[in-house]
Amino acid sequence: MEIESKNKLLLELNNALISKYDPKVFSNTLAEIIKTKVAHYDRFSITILDPEDTCVNYFNSPYGIEIPEIDQNKRNLMQASLSQYVIKNKRPLIIYDLLKYSNWPSVPPMIKKGLKSAISIPLIHREAPLGSMHIYFKNAPSNIDEISNFLVVFSKQLALLIDNIIIHAKDQEKIDFLSKQNIYLQNKEQQMYKMNKFYFTSKKMRDILNFVNKIAILDVPVLITGETGTGKDFLARIIHYDSLRKNGMFVKISCPAIPQNLFESELFGHNKGAFTNATSQKVGQIELANNGTLFFDEIGDMPFTLQSKLLEVLQEKIIHRIGDNRTIRVNFRLISATNSDLEEKIRRNEFRSDLYYRINVFNINIPPLRERIEDIPILVDNISLEYSKIFNCKPPKFTESAIKLLQEYNWPGNIRELESFISKVIVIHSGNKVSSNEIKSLFSNNDKFFEKGNITLKELEKNYLLDILQKNNYNISKSAKILNIPRTTLQYKINKHKIFLPNQN
């Protein structure tokens, strides 16, 4: 084959294969061109190396003669003799007579099918073996060396094309996974934020939930007010998942958490190069909320200079990314929350009155826990059940005196503080009766686990495990039995939390 015709064929192969990402379509096209333009083979295959499993898989089913003994995926590399040789040595192999290689594990089945010669070419990409290409003949062609030389040149191109297909398949798999994961998480969150998850018995909360039930389907702004920890975020999500926009995104913007100099970029997004450190394009939170719900948490903390821009968005339903003149249309429902007195902020010129009237079409004020103490028993029961599942332990049993003491406390942090407190009770008194005495001891901050006040779920689990282990003299089997978990699971958690066992070296 002359150089000009070789180059022409290489170009033809590249043009025919470069746009094909489906392995089957790619392989069919490749096998056809090889057979008609390069060598009239009797069998053709491509194997891909799985380095982690030290095995090979077929890129697609082999073409031509079928050999059931070797036409299998997850074949150990030691059994795939030809593949092993060219992959290990990173050089081609021409076999003029397969009978001379009959001691190689994969060769005898080939001989039984009448195959007499073969060409095996390693596929090398970025100096690492990707797999191998194999062509078999019943009768060795007279130009077998020339065919091999051409395939060696083509193999570099082929390795790159196959690597792109593998990357594309992984990306597509990731996209499919993320799509399924997103649907799963969305459905899970919808179940989490249902009306029946807002635990209450008081008339005040019943009236609020009845009102929410009426306005959820109305596509109008809602302002939720109330002290910190009363459940404003939770209620906002209930409204979203009970609305016509429940299949859209719920995008939360925590106003106090965003530095003032980044606020505009966070809301509207920016183009690459719009300002120093804008190294890539960023989609703003408002744009993300399109066809969904935009939730401004603590909207009273929004910078005054940005309030007019938000007002414009609410009026015009359009935004512009920083550094971009293009208009982006947006359609979202606005829910806002605050623990501030916005009317007082208006009097102090800290909040725009026109924005206030825009966001306050419907107002829901959640009363503090101290004004609805009749909700505390049901809250304690459900918080106890949920955290016991997280800690994989039995919930404690609260006596009437314990509940009464909890109702007498002021709860300045509201439900959030109650939740934190009950989680501490679970850690110390899992499965046991909790009376007013145990509650008093925790209120007095005497417990060694909680001297710091705030504690994370991870720390709570670690402290709970440590408490059980100490009570059982660090015996893992006994502790696992009490925890009602396998010994291996407890050992995993001990390692995860880096818990030191004094009776082990």
Short mmCIF file of C-alpha atoms in Angstrom, two decimals:
data_model
loop_
_atom_site.label_atom_id
_atom_site.label_comp_id
_atom_site.label_asym_id
_atom_site.label_seq_id
_atom_site.Cartn_x
_atom_site.Cartn_y
_atom_site.Cartn_z
CA MET A 1 0.00 0.00 0.00
CA GLU A 2 1.48 3.32 -1.09
CA ILE A 3 1.93 6.21 1.36
CA GLU A 4 -0.67 8.35 -0.39
CA SER A 5 -3.31 5.63 -0.29
CA LYS A 6 -2.42 4.90 3.38
CA ASN A 7 -2.95 8.52 4.34
CA LYS A 8 -6.18 8.63 2.36
CA LEU A 9 -7.46 5.53 4.15
CA LEU A 10 -6.45 6.91 7.56
CA LEU A 11 -8.39 10.08 6.80
CA GLU A 12 -11.39 8.04 5.63
CA LEU A 13 -11.36 6.00 8.83
CA ASN A 14 -11.08 9.12 10.97
CA ASN A 15 -13.92 10.92 9.17
CA ALA A 16 -16.15 7.85 9.36
CA LEU A 17 -15.57 7.27 13.08
CA ILE A 18 -14.99 10.66 14.72
CA SER A 19 -18.66 11.59 15.16
CA LYS A 20 -19.83 8.17 16.37
CA TYR A 21 -20.16 7.83 20.15
CA ASP A 22 -22.28 4.69 20.27
CA PRO A 23 -19.85 1.74 20.70
CA LYS A 24 -21.96 -0.56 18.53
CA VAL A 25 -22.29 1.91 15.64
CA PHE A 26 -18.60 2.79 15.95
CA SER A 27 -17.54 -0.89 15.92
CA ASN A 28 -19.82 -1.79 13.00
CA THR A 29 -18.39 1.06 10.91
CA LEU A 30 -14.80 0.21 11.85
CA ALA A 31 -15.22 -3.53 11.19
CA GLU A 32 -16.76 -2.88 7.77
CA ILE A 33 -14.01 -0.47 6.62
CA ILE A 34 -11.23 -2.75 7.91
CA LYS A 35 -12.73 -5.74 6.07
CA THR A 36 -13.33 -3.94 2.76
CA LYS A 37 -10.35 -1.59 2.67
CA VAL A 38 -7.57 -3.16 4.78
CA ALA A 39 -7.82 -6.95 5.17
CA HIS A 40 -10.51 -9.52 4.44
CA TYR A 41 -10.41 -11.05 7.91
CA ASP A 42 -12.30 -14.05 9.31
CA ARG A 43 -12.56 -12.60 12.82
CA PHE A 44 -12.08 -9.09 14.22
CA SER A 45 -12.28 -7.83 17.80
CA ILE A 46 -11.27 -4.99 20.12
CA THR A 47 -10.71 -5.58 23.82
CA ILE A 48 -10.56 -2.92 26.54
CA LEU A 49 -8.35 -3.33 29.59
CA ASP A 50 -9.91 -3.00 33.03
CA PRO A 51 -6.77 -2.18 35.07
CA GLU A 52 -8.49 -2.48 38.45
CA ASP A 53 -9.71 -6.02 37.79
CA THR A 54 -6.76 -7.07 35.59
CA CYS A 55 -9.24 -8.35 33.04
CA VAL A 56 -10.40 -7.46 29.53
CA ASN A 57 -13.83 -6.71 28.09
CA TYR A 58 -14.90 -6.62 24.48
CA PHE A 59 -15.53 -3.10 23.21
CA ASN A 60 -18.30 -4.70 21.14
CA SER A 61 -19.13 -8.28 20.19
CA PRO A 62 -16.42 -9.81 17.96
CA TYR A 63 -17.09 -9.86 14.21
CA GLY A 64 -16.90 -12.98 12.05
CA ILE A 65 -16.20 -16.40 13.51
CA GLU A 66 -17.67 -16.89 16.99
CA ILE A 67 -15.59 -18.60 19.68
CA PRO A 68 -17.84 -19.18 22.76
CA GLU A 69 -14.88 -20.19 24.98
CA ILE A 70 -13.32 -16.72 24.71
CA ASP A 71 -16.26 -14.53 23.66
CA GLN A 72 -16.84 -13.43 27.25
CA ASN A 73 -16.37 -10.21 29.16
CA LYS A 74 -14.47 -9.91 32.45
CA ARG A 75 -11.96 -12.42 31.07
CA ASN A 76 -8.83 -12.65 33.23
CA LEU A 77 -5.90 -11.07 31.44
CA MET A 78 -3.86 -14.24 32.07
CA GLN A 79 -6.41 -16.20 30.01
CA ALA A 80 -6.53 -13.60 27.22
CA SER A 81 -3.10 -14.59 25.90
CA LEU A 82 -2.81 -12.35 22.85
CA SER A 83 -4.25 -9.33 24.67
CA GLN A 84 -1.94 -9.91 27.61
CA TYR A 85 1.15 -10.12 25.41
CA VAL A 86 0.61 -6.91 23.42
CA ILE A 87 -0.71 -4.93 26.40
CA LYS A 88 2.17 -5.97 28.64
CA ASN A 89 4.88 -5.43 26.01
CA LYS A 90 3.23 -2.44 24.30
CA ARG A 91 4.18 -3.78 20.88
CA PRO A 92 2.35 -5.61 18.08
CA LEU A 93 2.38 -9.35 17.54
CA ILE A 94 2.13 -11.10 14.17
CA ILE A 95 1.37 -14.82 14.41
CA TYR A 96 1.94 -16.58 11.10
CA ASP A 97 1.01 -19.99 12.51
CA LEU A 98 -1.24 -20.27 15.57
CA LEU A 99 -0.26 -23.92 16.04
CA LYS A 100 3.11 -22.73 17.34
CA TYR A 101 1.26 -20.87 20.15
CA SER A 102 -1.07 -23.73 21.13
CA ASN A 103 0.26 -23.61 24.71
CA TRP A 104 -1.28 -20.14 25.15
CA PRO A 105 -4.67 -20.52 26.94
CA SER A 106 -6.80 -18.65 24.39
CA VAL A 107 -5.25 -20.14 21.23
CA PRO A 108 -6.60 -23.76 21.14
CA PRO A 109 -10.26 -22.59 20.78
CA MET A 110 -9.15 -20.42 17.83
CA ILE A 111 -7.41 -23.36 16.14
CA LYS A 112 -10.55 -25.51 16.58
CA LYS A 113 -12.48 -22.89 14.58
CA GLY A 114 -9.98 -23.13 11.74
CA LEU A 115 -8.08 -19.91 12.39
CA LYS A 116 -4.40 -20.14 11.43
CA SER A 117 -2.87 -16.66 11.76
CA ALA A 118 -3.44 -13.41 13.65
CA ILE A 119 -2.39 -9.80 14.07
CA SER A 120 -2.63 -8.25 17.56
CA ILE A 121 -2.02 -4.53 18.06
CA PRO A 122 -1.87 -2.74 21.45
CA LEU A 123 -3.99 0.40 21.79
CA ILE A 124 -1.82 2.93 23.63
CA HIS A 125 -3.19 6.28 24.80
CA ARG A 126 -1.03 8.78 26.70
CA GLU A 127 1.65 6.12 27.06
CA ALA A 128 -0.74 3.80 28.93
CA PRO A 129 -2.38 0.64 27.51
CA LEU A 130 -6.07 1.10 26.76
CA GLY A 131 -6.72 -2.28 25.18
CA SER A 132 -5.92 -4.20 21.99
CA MET A 133 -7.12 -4.85 18.43
CA HIS A 134 -7.10 -8.36 16.91
CA ILE A 135 -7.52 -9.64 13.35
CA TYR A 136 -7.61 -13.38 12.58
CA PHE A 137 -7.35 -15.30 9.31
CA LYS A 138 -8.03 -18.86 8.18
CA ASN A 139 -5.32 -18.32 5.62
CA ALA A 140 -2.57 -15.78 6.25
CA PRO A 141 -2.59 -13.05 3.58
CA SER A 142 0.64 -12.58 1.64
CA ASN A 143 0.85 -8.94 2.79
CA ILE A 144 0.24 -9.65 6.50
CA ASP A 145 3.30 -7.58 7.49
CA GLU A 146 2.04 -4.59 5.51
CA ILE A 147 -1.40 -4.93 7.08
CA SER A 148 0.19 -5.00 10.53
CA ASN A 149 2.28 -1.90 9.79
CA PHE A 150 -0.81 0.02 8.68
CA LEU A 151 -2.79 -1.05 11.76
CA VAL A 152 0.06 0.04 14.04
CA VAL A 153 -0.11 3.54 12.54
CA PHE A 154 -3.92 3.54 12.75
CA SER A 155 -3.91 2.22 16.35
CA LYS A 156 -2.82 5.60 17.77
CA GLN A 157 -5.79 7.27 16.11
CA LEU A 158 -8.10 4.43 17.13
CA ALA A 159 -6.99 4.58 20.79
CA LEU A 160 -7.82 8.29 20.95
CA LEU A 161 -11.25 7.76 19.35
CA ILE A 162 -12.10 4.88 21.72
CA ASP A 163 -10.90 6.84 24.75
CA ASN A 164 -13.24 9.69 23.74
CA ILE A 165 -16.13 7.23 23.50
CA ILE A 166 -15.36 5.83 26.96
CA ILE A 167 -15.18 9.35 28.43
CA HIS A 168 -18.44 10.29 26.68
CA ALA A 169 -20.13 7.15 28.03
CA LYS A 170 -18.93 7.92 31.57
CA ASP A 171 -20.14 11.52 31.26
CA GLN A 172 -23.50 10.33 29.95
CA GLU A 173 -23.71 7.78 32.75
CA LYS A 174 -22.93 10.54 35.24
CA ILE A 175 -25.59 12.80 33.67
CA ASP A 176 -28.15 9.98 33.79
CA PHE A 177 -27.20 9.21 37.39
CA LEU A 178 -27.41 12.86 38.44
CA SER A 179 -30.77 13.19 36.68
CA LYS A 180 -32.13 10.13 38.49
CA GLN A 181 -30.53 11.31 41.73
CA ASN A 182 -32.11 14.75 41.32
CA ILE A 183 -35.56 13.20 40.76
CA TYR A 184 -35.02 10.92 43.77
CA LEU A 185 -33.87 13.76 46.02
CA GLN A 186 -36.70 15.98 44.81
CA ASN A 187 -39.26 13.27 45.56
CA LYS A 188 -37.60 12.60 48.91
CA GLU A 189 -37.67 16.30 49.79
CA GLN A 190 -41.31 16.53 48.70
CA GLN A 191 -42.12 13.74 51.16
CA MET A 192 -40.07 15.45 53.88
CA TYR A 193 -41.77 18.82 53.56
CA LYS A 194 -45.40 17.81 53.67
CA MET A 195 -48.02 19.37 55.92
CA ASN A 196 -48.10 16.29 58.15
CA LYS A 197 -44.41 16.78 58.95
CA PHE A 198 -45.18 20.09 60.68
CA TYR A 199 -45.98 18.72 64.13
CA PHE A 200 -48.48 20.64 66.23
CA THR A 201 -51.68 20.39 68.26
CA SER A 202 -52.25 24.09 69.02
CA LYS A 203 -55.02 26.12 67.42
CA LYS A 204 -52.51 28.81 66.41
CA MET A 205 -50.57 26.39 64.25
CA ARG A 206 -53.72 24.74 62.91
CA ASP A 207 -54.95 28.13 61.71
CA ILE A 208 -51.58 28.83 60.07
CA LEU A 209 -51.50 25.49 58.24
CA ASN A 210 -55.10 25.94 57.07
CA PHE A 211 -54.11 29.33 55.66
CA VAL A 212 -51.02 27.83 53.99
CA ASN A 213 -53.22 25.18 52.42
CA LYS A 214 -55.28 27.91 50.77
CA ILE A 215 -52.46 30.11 49.47
CA ALA A 216 -49.93 27.45 48.41
CA ILE A 217 -51.49 27.06 44.96
CA LEU A 218 -51.78 30.83 44.50
CA ASP A 219 -48.73 32.07 42.59
CA VAL A 220 -48.22 35.17 44.75
CA PRO A 221 -45.42 36.39 47.07
CA VAL A 222 -45.48 35.31 50.71
CA LEU A 223 -43.64 36.90 53.65
CA ILE A 224 -43.04 34.59 56.63
CA THR A 225 -42.18 36.32 59.90
CA GLY A 226 -41.18 34.97 63.29
CA GLU A 227 -38.30 34.56 65.70
CA THR A 228 -35.19 32.54 64.90
CA GLY A 229 -35.78 28.80 65.05
CA THR A 230 -39.57 28.87 64.66
CA GLY A 231 -39.56 26.97 61.34
CA LYS A 232 -39.76 29.69 58.67
CA ASP A 233 -37.52 27.78 56.25
CA PHE A 234 -39.53 24.59 56.79
CA LEU A 235 -42.82 26.38 56.14
CA ALA A 236 -41.43 27.99 52.97
CA ARG A 237 -40.57 24.54 51.60
CA ILE A 238 -44.02 23.23 52.52
CA ILE A 239 -45.56 26.05 50.48
CA HIS A 240 -43.26 25.27 47.53
CA TYR A 241 -43.93 21.53 47.51
CA ASP A 242 -47.66 22.09 47.83
CA SER A 243 -47.71 24.57 44.92
CA LEU A 244 -47.94 24.26 41.15
CA ARG A 245 -44.17 24.89 41.02
CA LYS A 246 -43.23 21.82 43.08
CA ASN A 247 -41.37 20.24 40.14
CA GLY A 248 -39.18 23.34 39.79
CA MET A 249 -36.21 24.18 41.99
CA PHE A 250 -36.48 25.61 45.48
CA VAL A 251 -33.58 28.07 45.62
CA LYS A 252 -32.68 29.48 49.03
CA ILE A 253 -30.67 32.68 49.40
CA SER A 254 -29.47 33.31 52.95
CA CYS A 255 -28.98 37.07 52.98
CA PRO A 256 -26.80 37.30 56.14
CA ALA A 257 -24.42 34.63 54.79
CA ILE A 258 -23.46 36.47 51.58
CA PRO A 259 -20.72 39.14 51.72
CA GLN A 260 -22.05 42.48 50.45
CA ASN A 261 -19.48 42.69 47.64
CA LEU A 262 -20.59 39.28 46.28
CA PHE A 263 -24.33 39.76 46.66
CA GLU A 264 -25.04 41.03 43.14
CA SER A 265 -23.01 38.25 41.52
CA GLU A 266 -24.75 35.65 43.67
CA LEU A 267 -28.19 36.93 42.67
CA PHE A 268 -27.70 37.74 39.00
CA GLY A 269 -24.64 35.71 37.98
CA HIS A 270 -21.75 36.98 35.87
CA ASN A 271 -19.88 36.36 32.65
CA LYS A 272 -16.29 35.20 32.46
CA GLY A 273 -13.99 38.21 32.80
CA ALA A 274 -16.74 40.51 34.10
CA PHE A 275 -14.49 41.48 37.01
CA THR A 276 -11.28 40.40 38.73
CA ASN A 277 -11.36 36.68 39.66
CA ALA A 278 -14.38 36.04 37.38
CA THR A 279 -12.55 33.14 35.74
CA SER A 280 -15.70 31.38 34.56
CA GLN A 281 -19.34 32.05 33.85
CA LYS A 282 -21.68 31.83 36.85
CA VAL A 283 -25.43 31.32 36.76
CA GLY A 284 -27.16 33.45 39.39
CA GLN A 285 -29.57 32.15 42.02
CA ILE A 286 -32.50 34.05 40.49
CA GLU A 287 -31.90 32.37 37.13
CA LEU A 288 -31.68 28.96 38.83
CA ALA A 289 -35.10 29.53 40.38
CA ASN A 290 -36.77 29.96 36.97
CA ASN A 291 -40.09 28.03 36.97
CA GLY A 292 -39.55 27.28 40.66
CA THR A 293 -39.47 29.15 43.97
CA LEU A 294 -36.96 31.78 45.10
CA PHE A 295 -36.67 31.96 48.89
CA PHE A 296 -34.96 34.94 50.54
CA ASP A 297 -34.09 33.97 54.10
CA GLU A 298 -33.70 37.02 56.39
CA ILE A 299 -34.52 39.42 53.57
CA GLY A 300 -34.22 42.30 56.03
CA ASP A 301 -30.44 41.86 55.80
CA MET A 302 -30.33 42.46 52.05
CA PRO A 303 -28.07 45.44 51.20
CA PHE A 304 -30.17 48.56 50.62
CA THR A 305 -28.42 49.24 47.28
CA LEU A 306 -29.59 45.89 45.90
CA GLN A 307 -33.19 46.19 47.01
CA SER A 308 -34.05 48.43 44.05
CA LYS A 309 -32.56 45.86 41.65
CA LEU A 310 -34.64 43.08 43.19
CA LEU A 311 -37.71 45.30 42.91
CA GLU A 312 -36.97 45.78 39.21
CA VAL A 313 -36.71 42.02 38.72
CA LEU A 314 -40.06 41.50 40.42
CA GLN A 315 -41.66 44.14 38.19
CA GLU A 316 -40.03 43.33 34.84
CA LYS A 317 -39.33 39.59 35.25
CA ILE A 318 -35.93 40.00 33.58
CA ILE A 319 -32.31 39.92 34.74
CA HIS A 320 -28.88 40.72 33.30
CA ARG A 321 -25.76 38.87 34.33
CA ILE A 322 -22.86 41.11 35.35
CA GLY A 323 -20.81 41.81 32.23
CA ASP A 324 -23.57 40.68 29.86
CA ASN A 325 -26.03 42.93 28.03
CA ARG A 326 -28.33 40.06 27.09
CA THR A 327 -31.76 39.94 28.71
CA ILE A 328 -32.73 36.75 30.54
CA ARG A 329 -36.42 36.28 31.26
CA VAL A 330 -37.28 34.69 34.62
CA ASN A 331 -40.48 33.35 36.11
CA PHE A 332 -40.50 32.35 39.76
CA ARG A 333 -42.54 32.52 42.92
CA LEU A 334 -41.06 34.65 45.69
CA ILE A 335 -41.16 33.62 49.34
CA SER A 336 -39.33 35.74 51.91
CA ALA A 337 -38.65 35.29 55.61
CA THR A 338 -37.39 37.56 58.36
CA ASN A 339 -37.08 37.79 62.12
CA SER A 340 -36.73 41.58 61.81
CA ASP A 341 -39.39 44.25 62.07
CA LEU A 342 -39.36 45.40 58.44
CA GLU A 343 -41.71 48.32 59.12
CA GLU A 344 -39.23 49.62 61.69
CA LYS A 345 -36.44 49.17 59.14
CA ILE A 346 -38.50 51.21 56.66
CA ARG A 347 -38.78 54.03 59.21
CA ARG A 348 -35.00 53.94 59.63
CA ASN A 349 -34.50 53.97 55.82
CA GLU A 350 -32.92 50.51 55.93
CA PHE A 351 -35.59 48.80 53.85
CA ARG A 352 -37.54 50.06 50.83
CA SER A 353 -41.26 50.44 51.41
CA ASP A 354 -42.07 49.66 47.75
CA LEU A 355 -40.18 46.36 47.99
CA TYR A 356 -41.92 45.58 51.28
CA TYR A 357 -45.35 45.89 49.66
CA ARG A 358 -44.19 43.69 46.76
CA ILE A 359 -43.02 40.84 48.98
CA ASN A 360 -45.79 41.09 51.58
CA VAL A 361 -48.87 40.13 49.56
CA PHE A 362 -49.58 37.40 52.12
CA ASN A 363 -48.03 37.44 55.57
CA ILE A 364 -47.65 34.42 57.84
CA ASN A 365 -46.39 35.01 61.37
CA ILE A 366 -45.18 31.88 63.17
CA PRO A 367 -45.59 32.29 66.95
CA PRO A 368 -42.64 31.45 69.23
CA LEU A 369 -42.65 28.10 71.01
CA ARG A 370 -43.30 29.73 74.40
CA GLU A 371 -46.69 30.92 73.06
CA ARG A 372 -47.75 27.41 72.01
CA ILE A 373 -46.41 25.13 74.71
CA GLU A 374 -49.17 22.60 73.96
CA ASP A 375 -47.13 21.67 70.84
CA ILE A 376 -44.09 20.64 72.90
CA PRO A 377 -45.21 17.03 73.71
CA ILE A 378 -45.76 16.09 70.05
CA LEU A 379 -42.59 17.90 69.00
CA VAL A 380 -40.57 16.03 71.64
CA ASP A 381 -42.01 12.67 70.54
CA ASN A 382 -41.28 13.19 66.85
CA ILE A 383 -37.86 14.80 67.32
CA SER A 384 -36.96 11.89 69.60
CA LEU A 385 -38.07 9.33 67.00
CA GLU A 386 -36.23 11.01 64.12
CA TYR A 387 -32.94 11.50 65.96
CA SER A 388 -33.06 7.97 67.35
CA LYS A 389 -33.16 6.71 63.75
CA ILE A 390 -30.14 8.88 62.92
CA PHE A 391 -28.20 7.55 65.94
CA ASN A 392 -29.53 4.01 65.42
CA CYS A 393 -30.68 3.73 69.01
CA LYS A 394 -33.88 3.42 71.02
CA PRO A 395 -35.73 6.66 71.82
CA PRO A 396 -35.95 7.64 75.49
CA LYS A 397 -39.30 7.70 77.30
CA PHE A 398 -40.24 11.11 78.69
CA THR A 399 -42.32 11.22 81.87
CA GLU A 400 -45.09 13.76 82.42
CA SER A 401 -42.87 15.66 84.85
CA ALA A 402 -40.15 15.89 82.20
CA ILE A 403 -42.58 17.22 79.58
CA LYS A 404 -44.00 19.72 82.08
CA LEU A 405 -40.51 21.02 82.84
CA LEU A 406 -39.80 21.38 79.11
CA GLN A 407 -43.03 23.40 78.78
CA GLU A 408 -41.96 25.73 81.58
CA TYR A 409 -38.71 26.67 79.84
CA ASN A 410 -38.70 29.84 77.70
CA TRP A 411 -37.00 28.32 74.59
CA PRO A 412 -35.46 31.52 73.18
CA GLY A 413 -34.11 29.46 70.26
CA ASN A 414 -37.56 27.93 69.68
CA ILE A 415 -37.84 24.57 67.84
CA ARG A 416 -34.21 24.65 66.79
CA GLU A 417 -33.12 24.85 70.43
CA LEU A 418 -35.61 22.17 71.47
CA GLU A 419 -34.31 19.90 68.70
CA SER A 420 -30.72 20.37 69.85
CA PHE A 421 -31.68 19.71 73.47
CA ILE A 422 -33.64 16.52 72.71
CA SER A 423 -30.75 15.17 70.65
CA LYS A 424 -28.55 15.55 73.75
CA VAL A 425 -31.12 13.69 75.85
CA ILE A 426 -31.09 10.83 73.31
CA VAL A 427 -27.32 10.52 73.47
CA ILE A 428 -27.31 10.25 77.27
CA HIS A 429 -30.57 8.39 77.97
CA SER A 430 -31.20 6.20 74.91
CA GLY A 431 -33.97 3.68 75.63
CA ASN A 432 -34.33 4.82 79.25
CA LYS A 433 -36.98 6.72 81.17
CA VAL A 434 -36.34 10.47 81.34
CA SER A 435 -37.82 12.33 84.30
CA SER A 436 -37.62 15.97 85.37
CA ASN A 437 -34.42 15.16 87.27
CA GLU A 438 -32.59 14.16 84.08
CA ILE A 439 -33.92 17.27 82.33
CA LYS A 440 -32.72 19.50 85.19
CA SER A 441 -29.26 17.95 85.10
CA LEU A 442 -28.94 18.76 81.40
CA PHE A 443 -30.25 22.30 81.89
CA SER A 444 -27.59 22.85 84.53
CA ASN A 445 -24.91 22.10 81.88
CA ASN A 446 -23.25 19.48 84.07
CA ASP A 447 -22.95 16.86 81.37
CA LYS A 448 -19.42 16.43 80.09
CA PHE A 449 -20.54 16.02 76.50
CA PHE A 450 -22.14 19.42 76.17
CA GLU A 451 -19.96 21.94 77.91
CA LYS A 452 -19.44 23.71 74.57
CA GLY A 453 -23.15 24.24 73.99
CA ASN A 454 -23.49 23.70 70.23
CA ILE A 455 -22.62 20.26 68.91
CA THR A 456 -22.80 18.64 65.48
CA LEU A 457 -24.60 15.41 64.57
CA LYS A 458 -21.22 13.79 63.96
CA GLU A 459 -20.08 14.74 67.47
CA LEU A 460 -23.36 13.53 68.96
CA GLU A 461 -22.97 10.11 67.31
CA LYS A 462 -19.35 9.85 68.43
CA ASN A 463 -20.25 10.77 72.03
CA TYR A 464 -23.14 8.30 72.04
CA LEU A 465 -20.93 5.45 70.78
CA LEU A 466 -18.22 6.37 73.29
CA ASP A 467 -20.76 6.33 76.13
CA ILE A 468 -21.98 2.83 75.17
CA LEU A 469 -18.43 1.52 74.76
CA GLN A 470 -17.36 2.91 78.15
CA LYS A 471 -20.37 1.34 79.88
CA ASN A 472 -19.38 -2.04 78.38
CA ASN A 473 -15.66 -1.75 79.17
CA TYR A 474 -14.96 -1.15 75.46
CA ASN A 475 -16.22 -4.61 74.52
CA ILE A 476 -17.20 -4.23 70.85
CA SER A 477 -19.43 -7.32 70.68
CA LYS A 478 -21.46 -6.34 73.77
CA SER A 479 -21.72 -2.72 72.62
CA ALA A 480 -22.86 -3.76 69.14
CA LYS A 481 -25.55 -5.98 70.68
CA ILE A 482 -26.88 -3.09 72.78
CA LEU A 483 -26.78 -0.79 69.76
CA ASN A 484 -28.56 -3.49 67.71
CA ILE A 485 -26.04 -3.22 64.88
CA PRO A 486 -23.54 -5.73 63.42
CA ARG A 487 -20.11 -5.84 65.04
CA THR A 488 -18.54 -4.84 61.70
CA THR A 489 -20.73 -1.73 61.53
CA LEU A 490 -19.66 -0.66 65.00
CA GLN A 491 -16.01 -1.28 64.11
CA TYR A 492 -16.48 0.90 61.01
CA LYS A 493 -17.99 3.71 63.10
CA ILE A 494 -15.17 3.44 65.65
CA ASN A 495 -12.64 3.86 62.87
CA LYS A 496 -14.65 6.67 61.25
CA HIS A 497 -14.79 8.69 64.47
CA LYS A 498 -11.21 7.72 65.44
CA ILE A 499 -12.35 6.43 68.83
CA PHE A 500 -9.44 5.12 70.90
CA LEU A 501 -10.01 1.75 72.55
CA PRO A 502 -7.72 1.51 75.61
CA ASN A 503 -7.76 -2.30 75.70
CA GLN A 504 -6.31 -2.54 72.20
CA ASN A 505 -2.72 -2.01 71.18
#
